[in-house]
Amino acid sequence: MVQSLPVRDAVTQWIYVCSLSDIQPNTGVCALINGQQIAIFRVGYEEEVYAISNYDPFSKAYVLSRGIIGDRKGILKVASPIYKQNFSLITGKCLDDNSVRIPTYPVRVVEGTVQVGID
Amino acid sequence: MTAKRNLIVIGNGMVGHKFLELMVAKKCASDWNLVTFCEETRVAYDRVNLSSYFSGKTAGDLSLVEPGFYQENNIQIYIGDRAIAINRDKQTIASANGLEIPYDKVVIATGSYPFVPPIKGKDVSGTFVYRTIEDLEKISDYAKSCKTGVVVGGGLLGLEAANALKNLGLETHVVEFAPRLMPVQIDDAGGIILREKIEALGVKIHTSKNTSEIVSEDGKVIKMTFTDGSELATDLIVFSAGIRPRDELARNSDLAVGDRGGIIIDENCQTSDPNIYAIGECALYKNRIYGLVAPGYKMAEVACDSLNNSDISEQFTGADMSTKLKLLGVDVASFGDNFAKTPGAKEIVFTNAPQGIYKKLVLSEDSKHLLGGILIGDASAYGTLLQFVQNRITLPPYPEDLLIPPREGKSIGIGIESLPDTAQICSCNNVTKEHICNAIRDDKLTDIPSIKKCTKAGTGCGGCVPLVTDLLKSELKKAGIEVNNHVCEHFPYSRQELYHLLRVNQIKTFDQLLQQFGKGRGCEICKPAVASMLASTWNEHIMDTPHTGLQDTNDRFLANIQKDGTYSVVPRVPGGEITPDKLIALGQIAKDFGLYTKITGGQRIDLFGARVDQLPHIWKQLVDAGFESGHAYGKALRTVKSCVGSTWCRFGVQDSTGLAIELELRYRGLRSPHKLKSAVSGCTRECAEAQSKDFGVIATEKGWNVYVCGNGGMKPQHAVLLAADLDKETLIKYLDRFLVFYIRTADRLERTATWFNKLEGGIDYLRQVIIEDSLGICEDLEAQMQHLVDTYQCEWKTAIEDEEKLKRFRHFINSDRPDPNLIYVEEREQKRPATEAEKQLSVISNQ
Ligand code: SRM
Ligand SMILES: Cc1cc2nc3c(=O)[nH]c(=O)nc-3n(C[C@H](O)[C@H](O)[C@H](O)COP(=O)(O)OP(=O)(O)OC[C@H]3O[C@@H](n4cnc5c(N)ncnc54)[C@H](O)[C@@H]3O)c2cc1C
Ligand code: SF4
Ligand code: FES
């Protein structure tokens, strides 16, 4: 089991999203959880997953799950597909604009299923 | 505190404004009550680049004044008001609008006016001068009803005006009194070359002509006659026969003026009345008028220092009249002692008549120093040569090497490092090497625009930008900031090197390449770049598992993302030819899915507003109706536009539509460093605009002319003729070679035009590679293209037949709902995305 950071202490419930194989290696998908759009990324070919908001504050569109993932100086990140700002997958911080940060969510893989934690 | 004194600047042209800017920059503005009279209806603008007004620059673009400059610095400017008298007894200035303002000091910066020779008939309508934005507005208005235009005067400005007339679509003539063009800057031998070049562009040159009369009919110009009895029919005349200083105020107030005009100044730019200064083109120093902006700026600096008793004050002791320009696309430069007037001076001359190149160096008697020179047709060495003159750098043992372009890409002459700190790099704005280097270091500048902003270097004629670029590179290197052409932090290779590694090592996936030649996890720069290289080498489906995460969203979903996250759909319409049935099918599908439709600039139809989950359904119907992917989403071949050609058009000489379709089908889906566009025209009228394309074809009586490396878009560039009168097989062979050569060697996101501009040896080199096979790779290039043609598949057809790929087309992985954030409003009977404000409203009304 691999789990992304930061995990909120307050997770009370893990919600099933999809099976891991539904996410192509090194791509993202978008999940609808309690009315929220959450982008989930699968990094590499194994069970490494991360979740951040799907909302791109620069283009004001819900598209981040469709961005290209990679790293900048070792920081895992996704580039928005619209205007290419980068967001850390770990902290949600925008790497191109200090004043912007988007929410991150707890996410894990359990027996081949992807789950998002809510409080 | 002493009361502030009044300082009045007469004239708000380039130099007058520069003076005020310097007052502010040197923190002296607050010591004075600054007042300026500006006769024109707009504040100072860039007269040097006046002609760019005809190529689309607006008056706003040309303005030299930072918004708010006058208000913020408490400078009183009277726009549209002319100073009419300097009353030296009362120490006041009177203006045309009736003001009378007392002064302590005056700076006259009234510039000059174009001289119109006293020819009979010179005032009839249809005659113009070329000095202000108003002049240009009048010329372009009048030219609308004209066919022919004549410029009187073949000097620097005259040729610039001729260029403008030509661009306005007029048949253009230049009439020059002297026996050659640009008599002040260029010698006889250079004049011949320049004349040939300019005539080749379709401008007719008449030298040794003395106009005797301008003949009119109904008050309008119809022709001009010359003293030798000949005549020239014309609808419009622009006088550009030199400038005369505007010294009328000085004359009327009894200041000393030169015999042939000009307000006499001394080394401090003071006139015969020490309270009055004169700067710019109205000033006469040692019997000379300086008709360039750089000396004017220098005078502004001197006057400013003198008025403020600055202890670092410099003096004006004359100025360099070197010039470099592009006249009608022809490089011309003249610098230093261009006519070898220095005693003992020697000349080295290089003439290449077929290519229209003339270069002359003037050397000192001992051949150790460069004194001046003339360059025509190729002035790329101007910056370097000028440095040799200005800094008296000792010449290399074989100075002739400086004239002939090096073949092996070695740079000539001096390295920028060896220039002294005091070397003047930008003569327009008097910016030294030291100044630029300090700015780069202290303000941590890393690009040209910020250097321009910070130091003003390069903001005048632009001639120094290559030198500034070299300086930037060398400073960055010194600072340990790596200037490299690496694709990104993950691959220490250029795109060209990476492409080579990938082919030679038969690498088929990004991960393999990263493992062997890179580090980290990749990013949005290297991933799509490598995806493109893989596609143009192995041509696997871009949605296959190892490739899908590399693609930009457009390639990943085989559609173009729009601002709201929906996509547009562009089916291929080869050559722009479409049957009525297909048109109906497109209309029906757009209707079924509620899509906004538009005819694109690429001769096909774009359907906008498709949600990601709708894409496969739309494509299923499109494929059924016989359409295939148009690759509007890819860095790939877009369209081959066509004109209707010989099948219908009465002028067509070949079937251009047929060839366009054939080419589009051959190269469809071809992935390349950037998008590729093409067009085929059926005759020389060029309705398909093939000469603005990456590759374009124009029909001739004998076959096809092929043009390459043109560009529309942000920086338009004409394509160049690669070969003429080809049969179709040869044409396709050349195109195959050309395209693969480009794909292998260009940088990422580099269109063919940019690639070509960097290609050493230019079109001749390209011809050698593509036509003469000088690198011996043509067979290989053709084979690679044939492989790509043979392995073509419609990406959409494959996608909709593959369940696994289809699954990816949904907004939510865990719900079938579409993106709830998409909101549309109707406009001109179709939908469009709601603006943010409209979205807020709709949220409120839904609550
Ligand atoms: C749809 C269309 C405008 C239209 O409504 O007519 C269009 C739309 C876009 N153009 Fe274009 N261009 C369109 C014809 C053109 C043309 C005209 C032509 O092809 O003859 C040009 C100038 C010709 C040229 O490229 O040399 C053109 C020069 C550009 C450029 C500037 C390229 C350059 O080298 O300077 C860009 C930006 C870029 O590619 O980096 C661009 C980029 C774009 C993008 C991809 C911008 C973006 O990333 O969203 C637009 C995609 C919209 C979409 O979803 O389809 N578009 N664009 C045209 C589609 C033609 C087609 O059928 O494929
Ligand atoms: C088409 C063109 C191309 C050129 N190209 C180049 C080039 O490539 N390189 C180069 O170095 N130079 C070039 N020049 C020359 C350059 O523009 C001039 O050297 C420069 O503008 C001189 O500045 P100035 O302030 O002395 O005169 P101007 O810029 O002419 O300004 C004088 C201003 O004073 C105003 N004025 C006059 N009398 C009065 C009055 N009594 N009261 C109030 N206002 C008054 C005028 O209306 C004018 O606006 C070019 C000029 C032209 C026309
Ligand atoms: S010109 Fe600009 S706005 Fe218009 S389609 Fe092209 S890229 Fe989009
Ligand atoms: S020399 Fe003209 S802008 Fe620098």
GROMACS .gro file of C-alpha atoms and ligand atoms in nm, chain B residues 562 598 601 606 608 675, ligand 3:
model
   14
  681GLN     CA    1  -1.054   2.545  -2.529
  717LYS     CA    2  -1.689   2.814  -3.770
  720GLY     CA    3  -0.840   3.012  -4.145
  725ASP     CA    4  -1.413   2.363  -3.673
  727PHE     CA    5  -1.637   2.386  -3.087
  794LYS     CA    6   0.305   2.237  -3.685
  969SF4     S1    7  -0.556   3.421  -3.369
  969SF4    FE1    8  -0.533   3.380  -3.155
  969SF4     S2    9  -0.741   3.386  -3.081
  969SF4    FE2   10  -0.755   3.361  -3.298
  969SF4     S3   11  -0.767   3.146  -3.321
  969SF4    FE3   12  -0.556   3.200  -3.352
  969SF4     S4   13  -0.471   3.168  -3.151
  969SF4    FE4   14  -0.689   3.174  -3.118
   0.00000   0.00000   0.00000
